[in-house]
Coordinates of C-alpha atoms in Angstrom, one line a residue:
Chain A
X1 CA 161.6 143.7 104.0
X2 CA 163.2 141.9 101.0
X3 CA 166.9 142.3 100.7
X4 CA 167.9 145.0 98.1
X5 CA 168.1 143.1 94.8
X6 CA 170.2 144.1 91.9
X7 CA 167.0 144.7 90.0
X8 CA 165.7 147.5 92.2
X9 CA 167.1 150.3 90.0
X10 CA 164.4 149.1 87.5
X11 CA 161.8 150.9 89.7
X12 CA 163.2 154.3 88.8
X13 CA 163.7 153.6 85.2
X14 CA 160.5 155.4 84.1
X15 CA 161.5 158.5 86.0
X16 CA 165.0 158.7 84.5
X17 CA 163.6 157.7 81.1
X18 CA 161.0 160.5 81.0
X19 CA 163.2 163.2 82.5
X20 CA 166.1 162.3 80.2
X21 CA 163.9 162.4 77.1
X22 CA 161.8 165.5 77.9
X23 CA 164.0 167.6 80.2
X24 CA 167.7 166.7 80.2
X25 CA 168.3 165.8 76.6
X26 CA 166.4 168.9 75.1
X27 CA 168.3 171.2 77.5
X28 CA 171.6 169.5 76.6
X29 CA 170.8 169.9 73.0
X30 CA 170.3 173.7 73.5
X31 CA 173.5 174.0 75.6
X32 CA 175.6 172.1 73.1
X33 CA 174.1 174.1 70.2
X34 CA 175.1 177.3 72.0
X35 CA 178.7 176.3 71.6
X36 CA 178.5 175.1 68.1
X37 CA 178.9 176.8 64.8
X38 CA 176.3 176.2 62.1
X39 CA 178.8 173.8 60.5
X40 CA 179.1 171.8 63.7
X41 CA 182.5 172.9 65.0
X42 CA 183.0 174.1 68.6
X43 CA 182.9 177.8 69.0
X44 CA 182.4 180.6 71.5
X45 CA 181.1 182.9 68.8
X46 CA 177.4 182.4 69.7
X47 CA 177.9 183.4 73.3
X48 CA 180.0 186.3 72.2
X49 CA 177.1 187.2 69.8
X50 CA 174.9 187.9 72.8
X51 CA 176.8 191.1 73.2
X52 CA 175.6 192.4 69.9
X53 CA 173.8 195.7 70.5
X54 CA 170.2 194.6 70.0
X55 CA 170.5 191.4 72.0
X56 CA 172.5 193.0 74.8
X57 CA 169.7 195.7 74.9
X58 CA 167.1 193.0 75.3
X59 CA 169.0 191.4 78.2
X60 CA 169.5 194.8 79.8
X61 CA 165.8 195.7 79.4
X62 CA 164.8 192.3 80.9
X63 CA 167.2 192.7 83.8
X64 CA 166.1 196.3 84.5
X65 CA 162.4 195.3 84.4
X66 CA 163.0 192.3 86.7
X67 CA 165.1 194.4 89.1
X68 CA 162.5 197.2 89.2
X69 CA 159.6 194.8 89.7
X70 CA 161.5 192.7 92.3
X71 CA 162.5 195.8 94.2
X72 CA 159.1 197.4 94.3
X73 CA 157.6 193.9 95.1
X74 CA 160.1 193.4 97.9
X75 CA 159.5 196.7 99.6
X76 CA 155.7 196.7 99.3
X77 CA 155.5 193.0 100.2
X78 CA 157.7 193.5 103.2
X79 CA 155.6 196.5 104.4
X80 CA 152.4 194.5 103.9
X81 CA 153.8 191.4 105.6
X82 CA 155.0 193.6 108.5
X83 CA 151.6 195.1 108.9
X84 CA 149.9 191.7 108.7
X85 CA 152.3 189.8 111.0
X86 CA 153.4 192.4 113.5
X87 CA 150.9 195.2 113.1
X88 CA 148.1 193.9 115.3
X89 CA 145.5 193.4 112.6
X90 CA 142.5 191.3 113.6
X91 CA 143.0 187.6 112.9
X92 CA 140.2 187.3 110.3
X93 CA 141.8 190.1 108.2
X94 CA 145.2 188.4 108.5
X95 CA 143.8 185.1 107.3
X96 CA 141.9 186.8 104.5
X97 CA 145.0 188.7 103.2
X98 CA 147.1 185.5 103.3
X99 CA 144.5 183.5 101.4
X100 CA 144.1 186.3 98.9
X101 CA 147.9 186.4 98.4
X102 CA 147.9 182.7 97.7
X103 CA 145.5 183.3 94.9
X104 CA 147.0 186.5 93.6
X105 CA 150.5 185.1 93.4
X106 CA 149.1 182.5 91.0
X107 CA 147.0 185.0 89.1
X108 CA 149.5 185.9 86.3
X109 CA 149.5 185.8 82.6
X110 CA 146.9 187.0 80.2
X111 CA 143.9 187.5 82.5
X112 CA 146.0 189.7 84.8
X113 CA 146.9 191.8 81.8
X114 CA 143.2 192.1 80.9
X115 CA 142.3 193.3 84.4
X116 CA 144.9 196.0 84.2
X117 CA 143.8 197.1 80.8
X118 CA 140.3 197.6 82.2
X119 CA 141.9 199.6 85.1
X120 CA 144.7 201.7 83.6
X121 CA 144.4 201.2 79.9
X122 CA 143.5 204.2 77.8
X123 CA 139.8 203.7 78.6
X124 CA 140.4 202.0 81.9
X125 CA 138.3 202.8 85.0
X126 CA 141.0 204.6 86.9
X127 CA 142.3 206.4 83.8
X128 CA 138.9 207.8 83.0
X129 CA 138.1 208.6 86.6
X130 CA 141.4 210.6 87.1
X131 CA 140.8 212.4 83.8
X132 CA 137.4 213.6 84.9
X133 CA 139.2 215.0 88.0
X134 CA 141.6 216.8 85.7
X135 CA 144.5 214.4 85.9
X136 CA 145.3 213.0 82.4
X137 CA 147.7 210.1 83.0
X138 CA 148.5 209.4 79.4
X139 CA 149.1 213.1 78.7
X140 CA 151.5 213.1 81.6
X141 CA 153.5 210.4 79.9
X142 CA 152.2 207.3 81.8
X143 CA 151.4 204.3 79.8
X144 CA 150.3 200.8 81.0
X145 CA 152.2 199.4 78.0
X146 CA 155.5 200.9 79.1
X147 CA 158.3 199.9 81.5
X148 CA 156.6 201.3 84.6
X149 CA 153.2 200.1 83.5
X150 CA 154.5 196.6 83.3
X151 CA 156.2 197.0 86.7
X152 CA 152.9 198.1 88.2
X153 CA 151.2 195.0 86.6
X154 CA 153.8 192.6 87.8
X155 CA 153.4 193.9 91.3
X156 CA 150.0 192.2 91.4
X157 CA 151.8 188.8 91.7
X158 CA 155.1 189.9 93.1
X159 CA 153.8 191.6 96.3
X160 CA 151.7 188.6 97.3
X161 CA 154.6 186.2 96.6
X162 CA 156.9 188.4 98.8
X163 CA 154.3 188.3 101.6
X164 CA 154.1 184.5 101.4
X165 CA 157.8 183.8 101.4
X166 CA 158.8 186.5 104.0
X167 CA 156.1 185.7 106.5
X168 CA 158.0 182.8 108.2
X169 CA 161.1 185.0 108.6
X170 CA 159.0 187.8 110.3
X171 CA 157.3 185.3 112.5
X172 CA 160.8 184.1 113.5
X173 CA 161.7 187.4 115.0
X174 CA 161.4 186.6 118.6
X175 CA 159.6 189.0 120.9
X176 CA 162.4 188.4 123.5
X177 CA 164.9 190.1 121.2
X178 CA 162.7 193.2 121.1
X179 CA 162.2 193.1 124.9
X180 CA 165.9 192.6 125.5
X181 CA 166.7 195.6 123.2
X182 CA 164.1 197.8 124.9
X183 CA 165.3 196.8 128.4
X184 CA 168.7 198.1 127.3
X185 CA 167.1 201.4 126.3
X186 CA 166.8 201.0 122.5
X187 CA 163.9 202.7 120.7
X188 CA 162.0 201.2 117.8
X189 CA 164.3 202.5 115.1
X190 CA 167.4 201.3 117.0
X191 CA 165.9 197.9 117.4
X192 CA 165.1 197.6 113.7
X193 CA 168.5 198.9 112.7
X194 CA 170.6 196.9 115.0
X195 CA 168.6 193.7 115.5
X196 CA 165.7 193.3 113.1
X197 CA 167.5 194.3 109.9
X198 CA 170.6 192.2 110.3
X199 CA 168.5 189.1 111.1
X200 CA 166.1 189.7 108.2
X201 CA 168.6 190.8 105.6
X202 CA 169.5 187.4 104.2
X203 CA 165.8 186.4 104.0
X204 CA 164.8 189.7 102.3
X205 CA 167.7 189.6 99.9
X206 CA 166.9 185.9 99.1
X207 CA 163.2 186.7 98.4
X208 CA 164.3 189.6 96.3
X209 CA 166.2 187.2 94.1
X210 CA 163.3 184.8 93.9
X211 CA 161.1 187.7 92.8
X212 CA 163.7 188.7 90.2
X213 CA 163.7 185.2 88.7
X214 CA 159.9 185.1 88.8
X215 CA 159.8 188.3 86.7
X216 CA 162.6 187.3 84.4
X217 CA 160.7 184.4 82.9
X218 CA 157.4 186.2 82.5
X219 CA 156.2 186.1 78.9
X220 CA 152.4 185.8 78.6
X221 CA 151.6 189.0 80.6
X222 CA 153.9 191.1 78.4
X223 CA 152.6 189.6 75.2
X224 CA 149.0 190.3 76.3
X225 CA 149.9 193.9 77.2
X226 CA 152.3 194.9 74.5
X227 CA 151.9 192.5 71.6
X228 CA 155.5 191.7 71.0
X229 CA 156.8 195.2 70.8
X230 CA 158.5 195.2 74.2
X231 CA 161.6 193.2 73.4
X232 CA 162.6 191.6 76.6
X233 CA 164.6 188.4 76.3
X234 CA 161.7 185.9 76.5
X235 CA 159.9 187.8 73.7
X236 CA 163.1 187.9 71.6
X237 CA 163.5 184.1 72.1
X238 CA 159.7 183.6 71.3
X239 CA 160.2 185.4 68.0
X240 CA 163.4 183.6 67.3
X241 CA 161.6 180.2 67.7
X242 CA 158.7 181.5 65.6
X243 CA 160.7 182.9 62.7
X244 CA 164.5 182.8 63.2
X245 CA 164.6 186.6 63.5
X246 CA 168.3 186.4 64.5
X247 CA 169.1 184.6 61.2
X248 CA 171.3 182.2 63.1
X249 CA 169.8 179.1 64.9
X250 CA 172.8 178.7 67.1
X251 CA 172.5 182.3 68.3
X252 CA 169.0 181.3 69.5
X253 CA 170.5 178.5 71.5
X254 CA 172.9 180.9 73.1
X255 CA 170.0 183.2 73.9
X256 CA 168.2 180.3 75.7
X257 CA 171.4 179.4 77.6
X258 CA 171.8 183.0 78.6
X259 CA 168.3 183.0 80.1
X260 CA 168.9 179.8 81.9
X261 CA 172.2 181.0 83.3
X262 CA 170.6 184.1 84.8
X263 CA 167.9 181.9 86.3
X264 CA 170.5 179.5 87.7
X265 CA 172.6 182.3 89.3
X266 CA 169.6 184.0 90.9
X267 CA 168.2 180.7 92.2
X268 CA 171.6 179.6 93.6
X269 CA 172.1 182.9 95.4
X270 CA 168.5 182.5 96.7
X271 CA 169.3 179.1 98.1
X272 CA 172.5 180.2 99.7
X273 CA 170.9 183.2 101.3
X274 CA 168.0 181.0 102.5
X275 CA 170.4 178.6 104.2
X276 CA 172.1 181.6 105.8
X277 CA 168.7 182.9 107.0
X278 CA 167.5 179.6 108.5
X279 CA 170.2 179.8 111.2
X280 CA 167.9 182.2 113.0
X281 CA 164.8 180.2 112.6
X282 CA 165.6 177.2 114.7
Chain B
X1 CA 152.2 200.6 119.9
X2 CA 149.1 202.6 118.8
X3 CA 151.1 204.4 116.1
X4 CA 152.4 201.2 114.6
X5 CA 148.9 199.9 114.3
X6 CA 147.7 203.0 112.5
X7 CA 150.5 202.7 109.9
X8 CA 149.6 199.0 109.5
X9 CA 146.0 199.8 108.8
X10 CA 147.1 202.4 106.3
X11 CA 149.4 200.0 104.5
X12 CA 146.7 197.3 104.4
X13 CA 144.1 199.7 103.0
X14 CA 146.4 200.9 100.3
X15 CA 147.3 197.3 99.4
X16 CA 143.7 196.4 99.5
X17 CA 142.8 199.1 97.0
X18 CA 145.7 198.1 94.7
X19 CA 144.4 194.5 94.7
X20 CA 140.7 195.1 94.5
X21 CA 140.4 198.0 92.1
X22 CA 141.6 196.0 89.0
X23 CA 139.1 193.3 89.9
X24 CA 136.3 195.8 90.3
X25 CA 137.4 197.6 87.1
X26 CA 137.4 194.4 85.1
X27 CA 134.1 193.4 86.5
X28 CA 132.5 196.8 85.8
X29 CA 133.9 196.8 82.3
X30 CA 132.7 193.3 81.6
X31 CA 129.1 194.4 82.2
X32 CA 129.1 197.3 79.7
X33 CA 128.9 195.3 76.4
X34 CA 125.4 196.6 75.8
X35 CA 125.1 200.3 75.5
X36 CA 123.5 202.3 78.4
X37 CA 122.7 199.2 80.4
X38 CA 124.6 196.8 82.6
X39 CA 124.3 193.2 81.5
X40 CA 126.1 189.8 81.4
X41 CA 126.1 189.9 77.6
X42 CA 130.0 189.6 77.5
X43 CA 129.8 186.4 79.6
X44 CA 127.1 185.0 77.4
X45 CA 129.1 185.9 74.3
X46 CA 132.1 184.0 75.6
X47 CA 130.1 180.9 76.4
X48 CA 128.3 180.9 73.1
X49 CA 131.6 180.9 71.2
X50 CA 132.6 177.6 69.7
X51 CA 136.2 178.7 69.6
X52 CA 136.2 179.3 73.3
X53 CA 134.5 176.0 74.1
X54 CA 137.0 174.1 71.9
X55 CA 140.0 175.8 73.3
X56 CA 138.9 175.5 76.9
X57 CA 138.0 171.8 76.5
X58 CA 141.3 171.1 74.8
X59 CA 143.2 172.8 77.7
X60 CA 141.1 170.9 80.2
X61 CA 141.9 167.6 78.5
X62 CA 145.6 168.4 78.1
X63 CA 145.8 169.4 81.8
X64 CA 144.0 166.3 83.0
X65 CA 146.3 164.1 80.9
X66 CA 149.3 165.9 82.3
X67 CA 148.0 165.4 85.9
X68 CA 147.4 161.7 85.3
X69 CA 150.7 161.1 83.5
X70 CA 152.5 163.1 86.2
X71 CA 151.0 161.1 89.1
X72 CA 151.7 157.8 87.3
X73 CA 155.3 158.9 87.0
X74 CA 155.9 160.5 90.4
X75 CA 154.0 158.1 92.7
X76 CA 155.9 154.9 91.9
X77 CA 159.2 156.9 91.8
X78 CA 158.8 158.6 95.1
X79 CA 157.6 155.4 96.7
X80 CA 160.5 153.3 95.3
X81 CA 163.1 156.0 96.2
X82 CA 161.8 156.2 99.8
X83 CA 161.6 152.4 100.2
X84 CA 164.6 151.0 98.3
X85 CA 166.9 153.6 96.9
X86 CA 167.2 156.5 99.5
X87 CA 170.7 157.1 98.1
X88 CA 169.2 158.3 94.8
X89 CA 166.9 160.8 96.6
X90 CA 169.1 163.9 96.1
X91 CA 169.4 163.1 92.4
X92 CA 165.7 162.6 91.9
X93 CA 164.8 165.6 93.9
X94 CA 167.3 167.8 92.1
X95 CA 165.8 166.7 88.7
X96 CA 162.3 167.4 90.0
X97 CA 163.4 171.0 90.8
X98 CA 165.1 171.7 87.5
X99 CA 162.0 173.0 85.7
X100 CA 161.9 175.9 88.2
X101 CA 165.0 177.4 86.6
X102 CA 164.0 176.6 83.0
X103 CA 161.6 179.2 81.6
X104 CA 158.8 177.4 79.6
X105 CA 159.8 179.2 76.4
X106 CA 163.3 177.6 76.7
X107 CA 161.8 174.2 77.5
X108 CA 159.6 174.2 74.4
X109 CA 162.5 175.5 72.3
X110 CA 164.4 172.4 73.3
X111 CA 161.4 170.2 72.6
X112 CA 160.9 171.6 69.1
X113 CA 164.5 171.1 68.2
X114 CA 164.8 167.7 69.8
X115 CA 161.6 166.3 68.3
X116 CA 161.5 168.2 65.0
X117 CA 161.1 166.8 61.6
X118 CA 164.7 165.6 61.2
X119 CA 165.1 164.0 64.7
X120 CA 165.1 160.4 65.7
X121 CA 161.6 160.8 67.2
X122 CA 159.8 163.4 65.0
X123 CA 156.8 164.1 67.3
X124 CA 156.1 167.6 65.9
X125 CA 155.3 166.3 62.4
X126 CA 152.0 164.7 63.4
X127 CA 149.0 166.1 65.3
X128 CA 149.0 163.3 67.8
X129 CA 152.7 163.6 68.4
X130 CA 152.5 167.4 69.0
X131 CA 149.6 166.8 71.5
X132 CA 151.8 164.3 73.3
X133 CA 154.6 166.8 73.3
X134 CA 152.3 169.4 74.8
X135 CA 151.3 167.1 77.6
X136 CA 154.9 166.0 78.2
X137 CA 155.8 169.7 78.5
X138 CA 153.1 170.2 81.0
X139 CA 154.2 167.2 83.0
X140 CA 157.7 168.7 83.1
X141 CA 156.4 172.1 84.2
X142 CA 154.4 170.5 87.0
X143 CA 157.2 168.1 88.3
X144 CA 158.5 170.4 91.1
X145 CA 155.0 170.8 92.6
X146 CA 153.8 167.2 92.0
X147 CA 157.0 165.7 93.4
X148 CA 156.9 167.9 96.5
X149 CA 153.2 167.3 97.2
X150 CA 153.4 163.5 96.7
X151 CA 156.7 163.1 98.6
X152 CA 155.3 165.1 101.5
X153 CA 152.2 162.9 101.4
X154 CA 154.5 159.8 101.7
X155 CA 156.4 161.3 104.5
X156 CA 153.2 161.4 106.5
X157 CA 152.5 157.6 106.2
X158 CA 154.7 154.7 107.2
X159 CA 155.2 153.2 103.7
X160 CA 157.7 150.6 105.1
X161 CA 155.1 149.0 107.4
X162 CA 152.3 149.3 104.9
X163 CA 154.4 147.6 102.3
X164 CA 155.4 144.8 104.7
X165 CA 151.8 144.3 105.7
X166 CA 150.6 144.1 102.1
X167 CA 153.5 141.8 101.2
X168 CA 152.7 139.4 104.0
X169 CA 149.1 139.2 102.6
X170 CA 150.6 138.2 99.3
X171 CA 150.1 141.5 97.3
X172 CA 152.1 142.1 94.2
X173 CA 154.2 145.2 93.8
X174 CA 151.7 146.9 91.4
X175 CA 148.9 145.9 93.8
X176 CA 150.7 147.6 96.7
X177 CA 151.1 150.8 94.8
X178 CA 147.6 150.9 93.4
X179 CA 145.7 149.4 96.3
X180 CA 147.6 150.6 99.4
X181 CA 149.9 153.5 98.7
X182 CA 147.7 155.4 96.2
X183 CA 144.6 155.6 98.4
X184 CA 146.7 156.7 101.4
X185 CA 148.3 159.7 99.6
X186 CA 145.2 160.5 97.5
X187 CA 144.9 163.9 99.2
X188 CA 148.5 164.8 98.4
X189 CA 148.0 163.9 94.8
X190 CA 144.8 165.9 94.5
X191 CA 146.6 168.9 96.1
X192 CA 149.4 168.7 93.6
X193 CA 146.9 168.2 90.8
X194 CA 145.0 171.4 91.5
X195 CA 148.2 173.4 91.4
X196 CA 149.2 171.6 88.1
X197 CA 145.8 172.5 86.8
X198 CA 146.1 176.2 87.5
X199 CA 149.6 176.2 85.9
X200 CA 148.5 174.4 82.7
X201 CA 145.1 175.8 82.1
X202 CA 146.2 179.2 81.0
X203 CA 149.7 178.3 79.8
X204 CA 150.7 180.3 76.8
X205 CA 154.3 179.8 75.6
X206 CA 154.4 176.0 75.0
X207 CA 150.9 175.8 73.5
X208 CA 151.5 178.8 71.2
X209 CA 154.9 177.6 69.9
X210 CA 153.5 174.1 69.3
X211 CA 150.5 175.7 67.5
X212 CA 148.0 174.1 69.8
X213 CA 144.6 175.9 70.0
X214 CA 144.5 176.0 73.8
X215 CA 143.0 178.5 76.3
X216 CA 146.2 180.6 76.6
X217 CA 146.7 181.5 72.9
X218 CA 142.9 181.9 72.6
X219 CA 143.0 184.5 75.4
X220 CA 145.8 186.4 73.7
X221 CA 143.9 186.4 70.4
X222 CA 140.7 187.5 72.1
X223 CA 142.5 190.4 73.7
X224 CA 143.5 191.7 70.3
X225 CA 140.0 191.2 68.7
X226 CA 137.5 192.1 71.4
X227 CA 137.0 194.7 74.2
X228 CA 134.5 193.4 76.7
X229 CA 134.9 189.6 76.6
X230 CA 138.5 189.8 77.9
X231 CA 137.4 191.6 81.0
X232 CA 134.7 188.9 81.5
X233 CA 137.3 186.2 81.1
X234 CA 139.7 188.0 83.5
X235 CA 137.0 187.8 86.2
X236 CA 136.1 184.2 85.5
X237 CA 139.8 183.2 85.5
X238 CA 140.3 184.9 88.8
X239 CA 137.4 183.0 90.2
X240 CA 138.7 179.8 88.8
X241 CA 142.2 180.4 90.3
X242 CA 140.6 181.1 93.6
X243 CA 138.6 177.8 93.5
X244 CA 141.7 175.8 92.5
X245 CA 143.9 177.3 95.2
X246 CA 141.2 176.7 97.9
X247 CA 140.8 173.1 96.8
X248 CA 144.6 172.7 96.8
X249 CA 144.9 174.1 100.3
X250 CA 142.0 171.9 101.6
X251 CA 143.6 168.8 100.3
X252 CA 147.1 169.7 101.3
X253 CA 146.1 170.0 104.9
X254 CA 144.1 166.8 105.0
X255 CA 145.4 163.9 107.0
X256 CA 145.8 160.5 105.3
X257 CA 142.7 158.4 105.5
X258 CA 140.5 161.4 106.2
X259 CA 137.3 161.4 104.1
X260 CA 136.9 163.5 101.0
X261 CA 134.1 165.4 102.6
X262 CA 134.7 166.1 106.3
X263 CA 131.0 166.3 107.2
X264 CA 130.0 163.0 105.6
X265 CA 129.6 160.2 108.1
X266 CA 131.4 157.0 107.3
X267 CA 129.7 153.6 107.5
X268 CA 129.5 152.3 111.1
X269 CA 131.1 149.0 111.6

């Protein structure tokens, strides 16, 4: 091998050039803009502006929607993963479910919205079927284009994602632990409460945060389902970029920064919890 | 143990229903375009539409361009960092993961402001410039997956020895990357490429805000205008996602040097 020359940094120049131009500089531009007044002076007014009622309501709606969809996704995904990994299903079925989840976790966006409109929209298959059985979903207050309708739609990619990311942790539960607990007289519930749950808790919580972040950035599915009536933060930002609906460009930057901050916090917590969880998987 | 297994079956069946009913519903709905008869008219209508063809081909070209640009960017970088600058590895890896915490709507916001009409590089003022910006955005979106796929591919081969062998035969730096490293990590690149493809093909936020007529915005528009075609496209998109994921898996698990088609016999020497 040649000795390291002073010119070897030239080899990574394209990388740093590209990421500086198209990733780091644009993001810095937004972040700086979030702390500038329209005249160019430094200010915290934009960040404070995020607490204005309509913007705060958007953040709150986004957070609630992401929490609900992450929670439902975590619980159902965990149940399904438990059934698949520890439930004694035949191996072909296990493989089929895992493969399907790989596809479904990537099947988001507009086509997913279309499939759900055909299922639970006003003229959807299930809606019509239940109506003929005397159960009128829309008369009962359900709507696909509402909070819980969106949550149900998100579940289509959240549950599979949960299964994929939690499977290694479930496989890491050693049979010896269960045997040891049983030989000491523990029943199934005690084993899960005292051994299984504490070992799995960091992984499950970490995956929950991953699902939260996954839902938080979702834009296309909502637009296809609700137009732009459902004003979560990504939709608000989308409209701001389109037509400056906030009447203040710098407030738009603050909105973008707020989104990124929520993503950063949930991802950092996810990484910290994953590191904690890996102690058991050696 | 019997009771656990019964609960498992129940959960699996419920989940199966949840996953399969929307697909069945979309499929059934897509066949009902003609009154009182089942037909593939909705599919035919999609394929006969010029708008669809133009949008789909444009997305295809943009995704391919992003894949090629991404590979051209990541392969030499990953190679050079592994070979010469291991100290830079955490920095490069960190940058490659950044797009995971930046929603695409935020990324394109930054691009529009950074490369707008009054900037030092006003890309959004021309058609070509905006197309370039679209591809650049797609490259950024795919960086986390491309970098991981290619870096894993390089971990599986001994690039140090390969480089020395090529150097002792007098190969230039570019020749080593193109002629030795590239073929050895072909499978890893293709695996990353299929994932990039499935991300970019239906991408909505960036394309829509740059006013590009790609597949994503086309789908949203179609959903507002038509009833049966969207269902047909949902089915076709699911099929396409399935194919892309299967190809990605197939290539991700291939060993370096393995043939593209496992059943094809190589030349005997």
